[in-house]
């Protein structure tokens, strides 16, 4: 159980190859010849057996063969038969290499694999490589060099191209996987394997589409939490989207939403094939994530300015040396050197000047990374400067990137940089862009750490009242809410709205307007009209009763003429918002296929389509995510003091975004929502107009299944009495628990640590600690028992602290119907009922998820845990794979 379920596929100990007649000119057989040559041309340490389903004898003869992995390179019809044979000889995984399998045959292959419990990569795949194992199970090219980078691609042609590039650029791989468009093992499962693969330190993905957003986000978040992930996605524009969907057979969706999803998953997106290589260079150098302040060291003003321009263009910051650093560095540089913005060493700079500047920038706290740009100069040896960079890199604790401009005279220098694993680029813009990827990873990791609950800490909304409004509209077989209904829905979640009253006659309109006070706005109220302005259904700044009467009559007539048959309830009257310096903003909801609901923010008003300012974020939101969403919009620059206007109330604006997030989480029927404009000034925010579209939610929408990211499941928090007095809280784990979890492990007895981790380690490594505390609540659950303790502080004052005294956890198995658990309790809390309660709570949560069975491995010499399991009704059986363990199972 400690091995990943895809280990038989990607790390097999024995392989059976079904390759057919190598002399046949058929293209599929050409693949077979290539594959067999690739397999036999490497030093694969495991067992390799070649079989022919036509000549290898009876099934009884074949049954003597045992293999972890079956590799099949046959025409589709024969591949299907070979897959059946592989299942009968108990292969745990299968790879179908080649092309030509249509949807019908692919579906039959999937059924055969499921029936025999095999994990199937393919059909229509170019295969995979595991260089460290000497395994080239692919027709994508020669076996790649060994390295820490993993490549996952949905394009066979791109896989071959990247491998070819890597050979020329000295980049090695831990794993290379080419996924076909009809593969059973999908990109989410491969990412899940790579996240736990010790050989892989970083991951590059070429993506054309996904089949399941929740599963993809779950796997991507887990992978990006463990190691850097860079994604190149096809189909950024409409034409590309259509082409990608045709090619991959998967869903692409909105490009802006995909950007938001990658940010929230902690991954980095690149925009071009060239940029993917740049990112690969940086990942191969294993640079840690940092901020976005890049210092530029150059011996020429022009190239330095080009680099600085690109820093501004991609929203990085120019890293400037502190006054203290400049004062110390200046005497060590040529007289003409300038340090004001760029570190311009002047044309007289030689290797020792570069070294001094690099050391100064590396030590300066106002710098996150360093780019060294060198232009060929007479009398200066470019290779000597490169050697200095190579020697200094070992002492650098910040990313170092280089740009040696020119060609003929700098070839040797680039080789020196390459051997030192320093990313080197030919243009300043490419180098700055590569640093931008490192900085984006850092920023996106901050987003990944956020695990908001579905409801914020603000006053509780009237969820039941909101649901009644939606049910009434759906009962009338409508999808578009009227303005009155939309504002009522917003009010249920405490979003401020302008007072709006419906008038059904001109006289009623005049009386309402007089009571509200002039000027007023009049808007047509109809369930059949979404865009009121298109039918002259909006009138603003109406100043008196006579004008109200005339506008009312004109509006009714105009709407009847322009949209005959539309049901008209009347005309709404509302007082004009009087904030002269308020900003008109837009907050909305879009539903994307495949990522579901997305919160949008940007500039509002009548020019919204023309301006096109929409930043997006996947719900649920918290205050940190809401602030980052606002900052990504273009209108953000106008929200501070601007052209004589006071800064807006940012807290009020963030609260509206949090309320919209609550609506999205709690009301799965929402499909579209436009709050436009919402006027925000120094006194607060008010929604002036709103349009909401709904649909009936499927039965699967319970428990936030409509969201791509599952919210923090606060509903599982419970308080329990402690045996012997006191109480403790059981709740789902979150990233802030990392230090308390580390304290728990460090304070365990050696025996307890060994029982839990089957290891003598005294503390959790940082990567493992992060993995155990930032979890995806869709695929796994961890419950912590929190005990509050009163202790004397350093000043003698009594303070209350929290302590994790127990953890129960499960991870869903690949069959999606069972899960594997683990349990640990602090030594000084044994015998107080925590173990039983943590297990019962984690079992209840697994049952709530629809899982049918929970299982685990317990050391055979752990009598306390075995006694607990027996008391809870678990079945205890020998574990066939290792006699040191017992397998304990319980039906949920």
XYZ file of N, CA, C and O in Angstrom, residues 197-344:
592
model
N 6.542 10.797 -6.874
C 7.707 10.124 -7.450
C 8.997 10.791 -6.978
O 9.237 11.973 -7.246
N 9.844 10.040 -6.273
C 11.079 10.607 -5.719
C 12.056 11.044 -6.807
O 12.893 11.916 -6.578
N 11.970 10.443 -8.007
C 12.880 10.810 -9.084
C 12.544 12.163 -9.702
O 13.384 12.774 -10.356
N 11.317 12.626 -9.506
C 10.836 13.842 -10.164
C 10.892 15.027 -9.220
O 10.308 14.987 -8.138
N 11.580 16.088 -9.645
C 11.669 17.307 -8.846
C 10.810 18.435 -9.393
O 10.485 19.370 -8.674
N 10.467 18.371 -10.674
C 9.610 19.392 -11.280
C 8.936 18.789 -12.507
O 9.410 17.801 -13.072
N 7.819 19.402 -12.924
C 6.959 18.801 -13.951
C 6.624 19.839 -15.015
O 6.261 20.974 -14.696
N 6.732 19.426 -16.284
C 6.312 20.255 -17.417
C 5.146 19.544 -18.094
O 5.214 18.343 -18.371
N 4.071 20.281 -18.376
C 2.857 19.692 -18.945
C 2.475 20.429 -20.221
O 2.426 21.676 -20.230
N 2.219 19.678 -21.293
C 1.562 20.257 -22.475
C 0.139 19.735 -22.477
O -0.112 18.527 -22.521
N -0.812 20.660 -22.462
C -2.210 20.308 -22.239
C -3.080 20.849 -23.365
O -2.931 22.003 -23.792
N -3.987 19.997 -23.839
C -4.968 20.445 -24.829
C -6.382 20.457 -24.272
O -7.220 21.221 -24.726
N -6.667 19.634 -23.293
C -8.003 19.616 -22.705
C -8.051 18.673 -21.524
O -7.124 17.889 -21.295
N -9.126 18.759 -20.761
C -9.305 17.881 -19.606
C -10.696 17.279 -19.654
O -11.621 17.856 -20.242
N -10.842 16.116 -19.054
C -12.132 15.429 -19.069
C -12.931 15.646 -17.796
O -14.152 15.539 -17.803
N -12.246 15.951 -16.691
C -12.936 16.126 -15.409
C -12.218 17.214 -14.616
O -11.094 17.011 -14.159
N -12.866 18.380 -14.463
C -12.207 19.535 -13.842
C -11.868 19.271 -12.382
O -10.775 19.623 -11.919
N -12.783 18.677 -11.619
C -12.535 18.442 -10.194
C -11.334 17.514 -10.013
O -10.454 17.763 -9.192
N -11.290 16.428 -10.804
C -10.194 15.473 -10.662
C -8.872 16.101 -11.110
O -7.828 15.897 -10.488
N -8.919 16.896 -12.178
C -7.713 17.560 -12.671
C -7.187 18.558 -11.648
O -5.989 18.582 -11.344
N -8.071 19.381 -11.095
C -7.644 20.373 -10.111
C -7.107 19.701 -8.857
O -6.118 20.154 -8.259
N -7.734 18.619 -8.451
C -7.282 17.896 -7.268
C -5.856 17.386 -7.469
O -4.974 17.573 -6.620
N -5.602 16.748 -8.616
C -4.272 16.206 -8.892
C -3.245 17.309 -9.098
O -2.104 17.211 -8.631
N -3.623 18.361 -9.812
C -2.684 19.445 -10.086
C -2.306 20.172 -8.802
O -1.142 20.523 -8.593
N -3.251 20.405 -7.920
C -2.954 21.063 -6.647
C -2.014 20.199 -5.799
O -1.083 20.710 -5.166
N -2.255 18.888 -5.792
C -1.380 18.002 -5.032
C 0.027 18.003 -5.608
O 1.022 18.043 -4.873
N 0.141 17.986 -6.948
C 1.455 17.972 -7.582
C 2.189 19.290 -7.361
O 3.368 19.315 -7.002
N 1.485 20.410 -7.571
C 2.119 21.723 -7.435
C 2.465 22.034 -5.988
O 3.342 22.862 -5.721
N 1.781 21.402 -5.052
C 2.130 21.573 -3.639
C 3.433 20.856 -3.313
O 4.165 21.250 -2.404
N 3.744 19.806 -4.082
C 4.935 19.000 -3.811
C 6.149 19.466 -4.599
O 7.277 19.350 -4.126
N 5.932 20.012 -5.811
C 7.049 20.385 -6.673
C 6.560 21.346 -7.755
O 5.356 21.404 -8.041
N 7.456 22.138 -8.381
C 7.027 23.102 -9.405
C 6.383 22.410 -10.601
O 6.872 21.385 -11.081
N 5.275 23.000 -11.090
C 4.583 22.500 -12.274
C 4.411 23.658 -13.260
O 3.896 24.715 -12.896
N 4.858 23.464 -14.503
C 4.712 24.468 -15.558
C 3.828 23.875 -16.651
O 4.034 22.737 -17.076
N 2.837 24.644 -17.093
C 1.846 24.150 -18.050
C 1.848 25.020 -19.300
O 1.775 26.249 -19.215
N 1.930 24.380 -20.448
C 1.682 25.029 -21.735
C 0.373 24.481 -22.254
O 0.233 23.281 -22.459
N -0.606 25.372 -22.423
C -1.934 24.935 -22.870
C -2.193 25.440 -24.272
O -1.981 26.621 -24.578
N -2.659 24.545 -25.134
C -3.053 24.930 -26.484
C -4.438 25.555 -26.458
O -5.209 25.373 -25.520
N -4.763 26.283 -27.519
C -6.116 26.820 -27.664
C -6.369 28.069 -26.862
O -7.417 28.207 -26.244
N -5.399 29.033 -26.855
C -5.607 30.267 -26.093
C -6.656 31.149 -26.755
O -7.341 31.916 -26.104
N -6.765 31.080 -28.064
C -7.757 31.865 -28.790
C -8.845 30.935 -29.315
O -8.725 29.717 -29.297
N -9.929 31.520 -29.846
C -11.091 30.737 -30.239
C -10.742 29.649 -31.245
O -11.103 28.488 -31.091
N -9.973 30.021 -32.304
C -9.631 29.036 -33.323
C -8.784 27.918 -32.732
O -8.980 26.735 -33.015
N -7.831 28.290 -31.877
C -6.990 27.289 -31.238
C -7.776 26.395 -30.311
O -7.515 25.199 -30.204
N -8.760 26.972 -29.640
C -9.620 26.181 -28.768
C -10.328 25.088 -29.545
O -10.399 23.937 -29.139
N -10.897 25.464 -30.691
C -11.636 24.503 -31.500
C -10.710 23.415 -32.018
O -11.047 22.235 -32.011
N -9.506 23.809 -32.461
C -8.559 22.826 -32.970
C -8.122 21.871 -31.871
O -8.027 20.660 -32.075
N -7.856 22.398 -30.674
C -7.421 21.560 -29.561
C -8.497 20.576 -29.158
O -8.233 19.417 -28.853
N -9.740 21.039 -29.157
C -10.829 20.144 -28.745
C -10.982 19.014 -29.760
O -11.248 17.883 -29.403
N -10.811 19.343 -31.048
C -10.904 18.319 -32.070
C -9.781 17.308 -31.916
O -9.969 16.114 -32.027
N -8.582 17.814 -31.609
C -7.408 16.940 -31.529
C -7.441 16.060 -30.287
O -7.241 14.858 -30.353
N -7.701 16.667 -29.132
C -7.590 15.918 -27.876
C -8.870 15.204 -27.495
O -8.860 14.283 -26.697
N -10.000 15.643 -28.047
C -11.270 15.047 -27.671
C -11.705 15.400 -26.271
O -12.598 14.796 -25.709
N -11.058 16.382 -25.648
C -11.395 16.786 -24.281
C -11.868 18.233 -24.280
O -11.800 18.933 -25.290
N -12.335 18.688 -23.112
C -12.903 20.021 -23.002
C -11.803 21.033 -22.745
O -10.905 20.804 -21.951
N -11.871 22.172 -23.426
C -10.866 23.209 -23.263
C -11.384 24.342 -22.395
O -10.797 24.720 -21.405
N -12.541 24.900 -22.721
C -13.130 25.956 -21.908
C -12.496 27.315 -22.138
O -11.641 27.501 -23.003
N -12.923 28.297 -21.353
C -12.429 29.667 -21.480
C -10.969 29.747 -21.069
O -10.562 29.207 -20.040
N -10.194 30.473 -21.870
C -8.769 30.597 -21.579
C -8.534 31.402 -20.302
O -7.641 31.089 -19.521
N -9.318 32.451 -20.077
C -9.168 33.247 -18.858
C -9.483 32.416 -17.614
O -8.820 32.549 -16.580
N -10.483 31.556 -17.719
C -10.828 30.700 -16.587
C -9.724 29.681 -16.346
O -9.368 29.382 -15.194
N -9.160 29.160 -17.417
C -8.055 28.209 -17.261
C -6.876 28.881 -16.558
O -6.233 28.269 -15.702
N -6.597 30.131 -16.910
C -5.562 30.896 -16.205
C -5.849 30.941 -14.709
O -4.967 30.727 -13.874
N -7.096 31.264 -14.380
C -7.484 31.363 -12.965
C -7.321 30.024 -12.268
O -6.875 29.955 -11.111
N -7.679 28.933 -12.955
C -7.561 27.606 -12.357
C -6.100 27.250 -12.082
O -5.769 26.734 -11.009
N -5.212 27.552 -13.029
C -3.802 27.235 -12.827
C -3.215 28.046 -11.682
O -2.424 27.532 -10.881
N -3.587 29.332 -11.614
C -3.094 30.155 -10.500
C -3.505 29.549 -9.173
O -2.713 29.437 -8.235
N -4.785 29.181 -9.083
C -5.312 28.661 -7.827
C -4.711 27.303 -7.472
O -4.659 26.915 -6.302
N -4.236 26.586 -8.491
C -3.621 25.287 -8.252
C -2.149 25.411 -7.894
O -1.509 24.414 -7.559
N -1.591 26.631 -7.971
C -0.187 26.813 -7.621
C 0.771 26.498 -8.743
O 1.985 26.434 -8.527
N 0.254 26.288 -9.970
C 1.101 25.991 -11.115
C 1.421 27.281 -11.876
O 0.866 28.333 -11.604
N 2.327 27.179 -12.838
C 2.721 28.320 -13.672
C 2.356 28.021 -15.110
O 2.616 26.915 -15.604
N 1.767 28.997 -15.775
C 1.421 28.823 -17.182
C 2.386 29.592 -18.063
O 2.710 30.743 -17.791
N 2.850 28.946 -19.127
C 3.642 29.629 -20.142
C 2.807 29.714 -21.412
O 1.862 28.951 -21.595
N 3.190 30.644 -22.300
C 2.338 30.966 -23.434
C 2.846 30.449 -24.766
O 2.147 30.566 -25.765
N 4.065 29.929 -24.799
C 4.610 29.515 -26.081
C 5.552 28.346 -25.889
O 6.028 28.065 -24.782
N 5.830 27.670 -27.000
C 6.747 26.544 -27.011
C 8.130 26.979 -26.550
O 8.788 26.304 -25.763
N 8.572 28.161 -27.017
C 9.880 28.681 -26.634
C 9.931 28.955 -25.133
O 10.907 28.630 -24.446
N 8.847 29.547 -24.600
C 8.815 29.866 -23.172
C 8.796 28.600 -22.314
O 9.326 28.582 -21.203
N 8.212 27.532 -22.859
C 8.220 26.263 -22.137
C 9.655 25.778 -21.950
O 10.030 25.298 -20.876
N 10.476 25.929 -22.979
C 11.877 25.545 -22.867
C 12.602 26.429 -21.851
O 13.446 25.960 -21.094
N 12.290 27.719 -21.855
C 12.911 28.620 -20.882
C 12.561 28.192 -19.465
O 13.427 28.159 -18.572
N 11.284 27.860 -19.263
C 10.863 27.402 -17.939
C 11.558 26.091 -17.582
O 11.957 25.873 -16.433
N 11.740 25.223 -18.581
C 12.407 23.946 -18.332
C 13.844 24.166 -17.877
O 14.345 23.460 -16.995
N 14.513 25.153 -18.463
C 15.876 25.469 -18.034
C 15.907 25.849 -16.558
O 16.764 25.393 -15.792
N 14.976 26.710 -16.158
C 14.952 27.163 -14.768
C 14.590 26.021 -13.820
O 15.167 25.891 -12.733
N 13.648 25.176 -14.237
C 13.256 24.056 -13.388
C 14.401 23.063 -13.254
O 14.617 22.498 -12.179
N 15.135 22.845 -14.348
C 16.268 21.934 -14.284
C 17.328 22.445 -13.319
O 18.085 21.667 -12.739
N 17.380 23.758 -13.119
C 18.321 24.343 -12.166
C 17.807 24.307 -10.740
O 18.501 24.708 -9.813
N 16.552 23.885 -10.566
C 15.941 23.677 -9.241
C 15.960 24.955 -8.394
O 16.307 24.935 -7.219
N 15.590 26.079 -9.018
C 15.525 27.324 -8.264
C 14.277 27.324 -7.399
O 13.193 26.948 -7.834
N 14.427 27.767 -6.186
C 13.278 27.845 -5.293
C 12.410 29.047 -5.683
O 12.896 30.012 -6.287
N 11.110 29.014 -5.355
C 10.246 30.153 -5.685
C 10.613 31.387 -4.889
O 10.965 31.304 -3.709
N 10.571 32.544 -5.545
C 10.933 33.809 -4.900
C 9.957 34.900 -5.324
O 9.068 34.684 -6.138
N 10.163 36.105 -4.773
C 9.360 37.262 -5.148
C 9.680 37.754 -6.546
O 10.377 37.086 -7.310
N 9.216 38.962 -6.885
C 9.310 39.417 -8.277
C 10.253 40.600 -8.489
O 10.129 41.338 -9.450
N 11.238 40.805 -7.598
C 12.192 41.909 -7.745
C 13.470 41.385 -8.393
O 14.237 40.651 -7.770
N 13.691 41.757 -9.647
C 14.815 41.252 -10.429
C 15.860 42.352 -10.620
O 15.573 43.392 -11.218
N 17.063 42.109 -10.117
C 18.174 43.035 -10.336
C 18.841 42.695 -11.661
O 19.006 41.516 -11.997
N 19.229 43.737 -12.417
C 19.847 43.541 -13.730
C 21.266 44.086 -13.694
O 21.477 45.281 -13.437
N 22.224 43.203 -13.930
C 23.635 43.576 -14.021
C 24.036 43.516 -15.485
O 23.844 42.477 -16.135
N 24.587 44.584 -16.025
C 24.887 44.649 -17.452
C 26.141 45.463 -17.702
O 26.526 46.292 -16.863
N 26.764 45.214 -18.855
C 27.894 46.048 -19.258
C 27.538 46.937 -20.445
O 28.405 47.497 -21.090
N 26.234 47.039 -20.722
C 25.772 47.898 -21.805
C 24.397 48.438 -21.492
O 23.487 47.685 -21.115
N 24.228 49.760 -21.651
C 22.952 50.377 -21.289
C 21.788 49.894 -22.114
O 20.707 49.618 -21.581
N 21.972 49.701 -23.436
C 20.866 49.291 -24.304
C 20.259 47.969 -23.920
O 19.044 47.874 -23.666
N 21.062 46.890 -23.843
C 20.489 45.599 -23.436
C 19.865 45.647 -22.046
O 18.837 45.005 -21.796
N 20.478 46.430 -21.140
C 19.906 46.541 -19.801
C 18.551 47.207 -19.810
O 17.621 46.781 -19.097
N 18.402 48.245 -20.640
C 17.117 48.942 -20.744
C 16.058 48.028 -21.357
O 14.898 48.018 -20.929
N 16.447 47.226 -22.369
C 15.500 46.270 -22.946
C 14.988 45.297 -21.886
O 13.799 44.993 -21.816
N 15.916 44.833 -21.052
C 15.514 43.920 -19.975
C 14.592 44.618 -18.988
O 13.576 44.062 -18.557
N 14.921 45.858 -18.622
C 14.101 46.610 -17.661
C 12.713 46.881 -18.229
O 11.713 46.831 -17.498
N 12.636 47.160 -19.533
C 11.329 47.386 -20.160
C 10.462 46.141 -20.047
O 9.259 46.222 -19.767
N 11.082 44.981 -20.258
C 10.295 43.747 -20.200
C 9.899 43.401 -18.765
O 8.853 42.807 -18.532
N 10.727 43.801 -17.808
C 10.361 43.652 -16.396
C 9.046 44.373 -16.127
O 8.123 43.838 -15.491
N 8.937 45.601 -16.630
C 7.705 46.379 -16.446
C 6.551 45.772 -17.232
O 5.410 45.737 -16.760
N 6.840 45.273 -18.439
C 5.796 44.758 -19.314
C 5.081 43.559 -18.710
O 3.864 43.404 -18.875
N 5.802 42.698 -18.017
C 5.181 41.481 -17.469
C 4.936 41.594 -15.967
O 4.813 40.592 -15.266
N 4.833 42.837 -15.484
C 4.405 43.127 -14.109
C 5.357 42.583 -13.053
O 4.938 42.210 -11.959
N 6.657 42.551 -13.369
C 7.663 42.298 -12.345
C 8.132 43.633 -11.780
O 7.644 44.687 -12.182
N 9.072 43.598 -10.883
C 9.643 44.823 -10.313
C 11.151 44.813 -10.515
O 11.793 43.766 -10.397
N 11.700 45.985 -10.828
C 13.139 46.103 -10.977
C 13.777 46.088 -9.591
O 13.464 46.920 -8.733
N 14.638 45.125 -9.353
C 15.303 45.025 -8.061
C 16.425 46.044 -7.958
O 17.419 45.958 -8.682
N 16.274 47.028 -7.090
C 17.263 48.099 -6.942
C 18.070 47.876 -5.668
O 17.518 47.534 -4.618
N 19.362 48.095 -5.773
C 20.223 47.920 -4.615
C 19.918 48.969 -3.557
O 19.593 50.115 -3.862
N 20.056 48.588 -2.306
C 19.850 49.533 -1.204
C 20.988 50.543 -1.179
O 22.089 50.279 -1.700
N 20.770 51.725 -0.582
C 21.843 52.726 -0.490
C 23.102 52.173 0.167
O 24.222 52.494 -0.250
N 22.940 51.330 1.186
C 24.102 50.765 1.863
C 24.898 49.852 0.922
O 26.144 49.900 0.892
N 24.177 49.032 0.147
C 24.853 48.139 -0.792
C 25.564 48.938 -1.873
O 26.695 48.611 -2.256
N 24.906 49.985 -2.380
C 25.534 50.797 -3.430
C 26.810 51.458 -2.922
O 27.827 51.514 -3.631
N 26.762 51.964 -1.693
C 27.942 52.637 -1.133
C 29.111 51.671 -0.998
O 30.275 52.037 -1.231
N 28.818 50.428 -0.644
C 29.879 49.441 -0.480
C 30.415 48.957 -1.830
O 31.603 48.653 -1.977
N 29.530 48.882 -2.840
C 29.909 48.331 -4.140
C 30.633 49.343 -5.023
O 31.536 48.971 -5.782
N 30.248 50.588 -4.940
C 30.737 51.605 -5.878
C 32.262 51.628 -6.007
O 32.789 51.660 -7.135
N 33.041 51.589 -4.936
C 34.501 51.650 -5.078
C 35.106 50.443 -5.793
O 36.263 50.508 -6.240
N 34.352 49.348 -5.908
C 34.883 48.129 -6.517
C 34.635 48.070 -8.022
O 35.032 47.092 -8.674
N 33.979 49.102 -8.584
C 33.574 49.095 -9.987
C 34.335 50.148 -10.779
O 34.933 51.066 -10.207
N 34.290 50.059 -12.129
C 34.915 51.091 -12.955
C 34.311 52.459 -12.670
O 33.147 52.563 -12.231
N 35.035 53.543 -12.944
C 34.550 54.907 -12.639
C 33.230 55.259 -13.305
O 32.430 56.020 -12.741
N 32.963 54.717 -14.514
C 31.747 55.080 -15.240
C 30.543 54.202 -14.880
O 29.465 54.362 -15.458
N 30.702 53.309 -13.949
C 29.586 52.430 -13.561
C 28.458 53.244 -12.920
O 28.691 54.230 -12.225
N 27.208 52.796 -13.163
C 26.022 53.460 -12.615
C 25.181 52.440 -11.861
O 24.963 51.323 -12.337
N 24.684 52.849 -10.681
C 23.933 51.921 -9.828
C 22.536 52.427 -9.500
O 21.867 51.855 -8.647
N 22.070 53.471 -10.144
C 20.814 54.105 -9.737
C 19.607 53.184 -9.923
O 18.789 53.025 -9.023
N 19.474 52.575 -11.090
C 18.390 51.618 -11.342
C 18.995 50.273 -11.743
O 18.993 49.327 -10.980
N 19.517 50.225 -12.960
C 20.275 49.064 -13.381
C 21.640 49.083 -12.697
O 22.138 50.142 -12.309
N 22.253 47.935 -12.592
C 23.653 47.872 -12.180
C 24.469 47.857 -13.474
O 24.814 46.804 -14.014
N 24.707 49.051 -14.029
C 25.407 49.203 -15.302
C 26.898 49.319 -15.012
O 27.387 50.352 -14.531
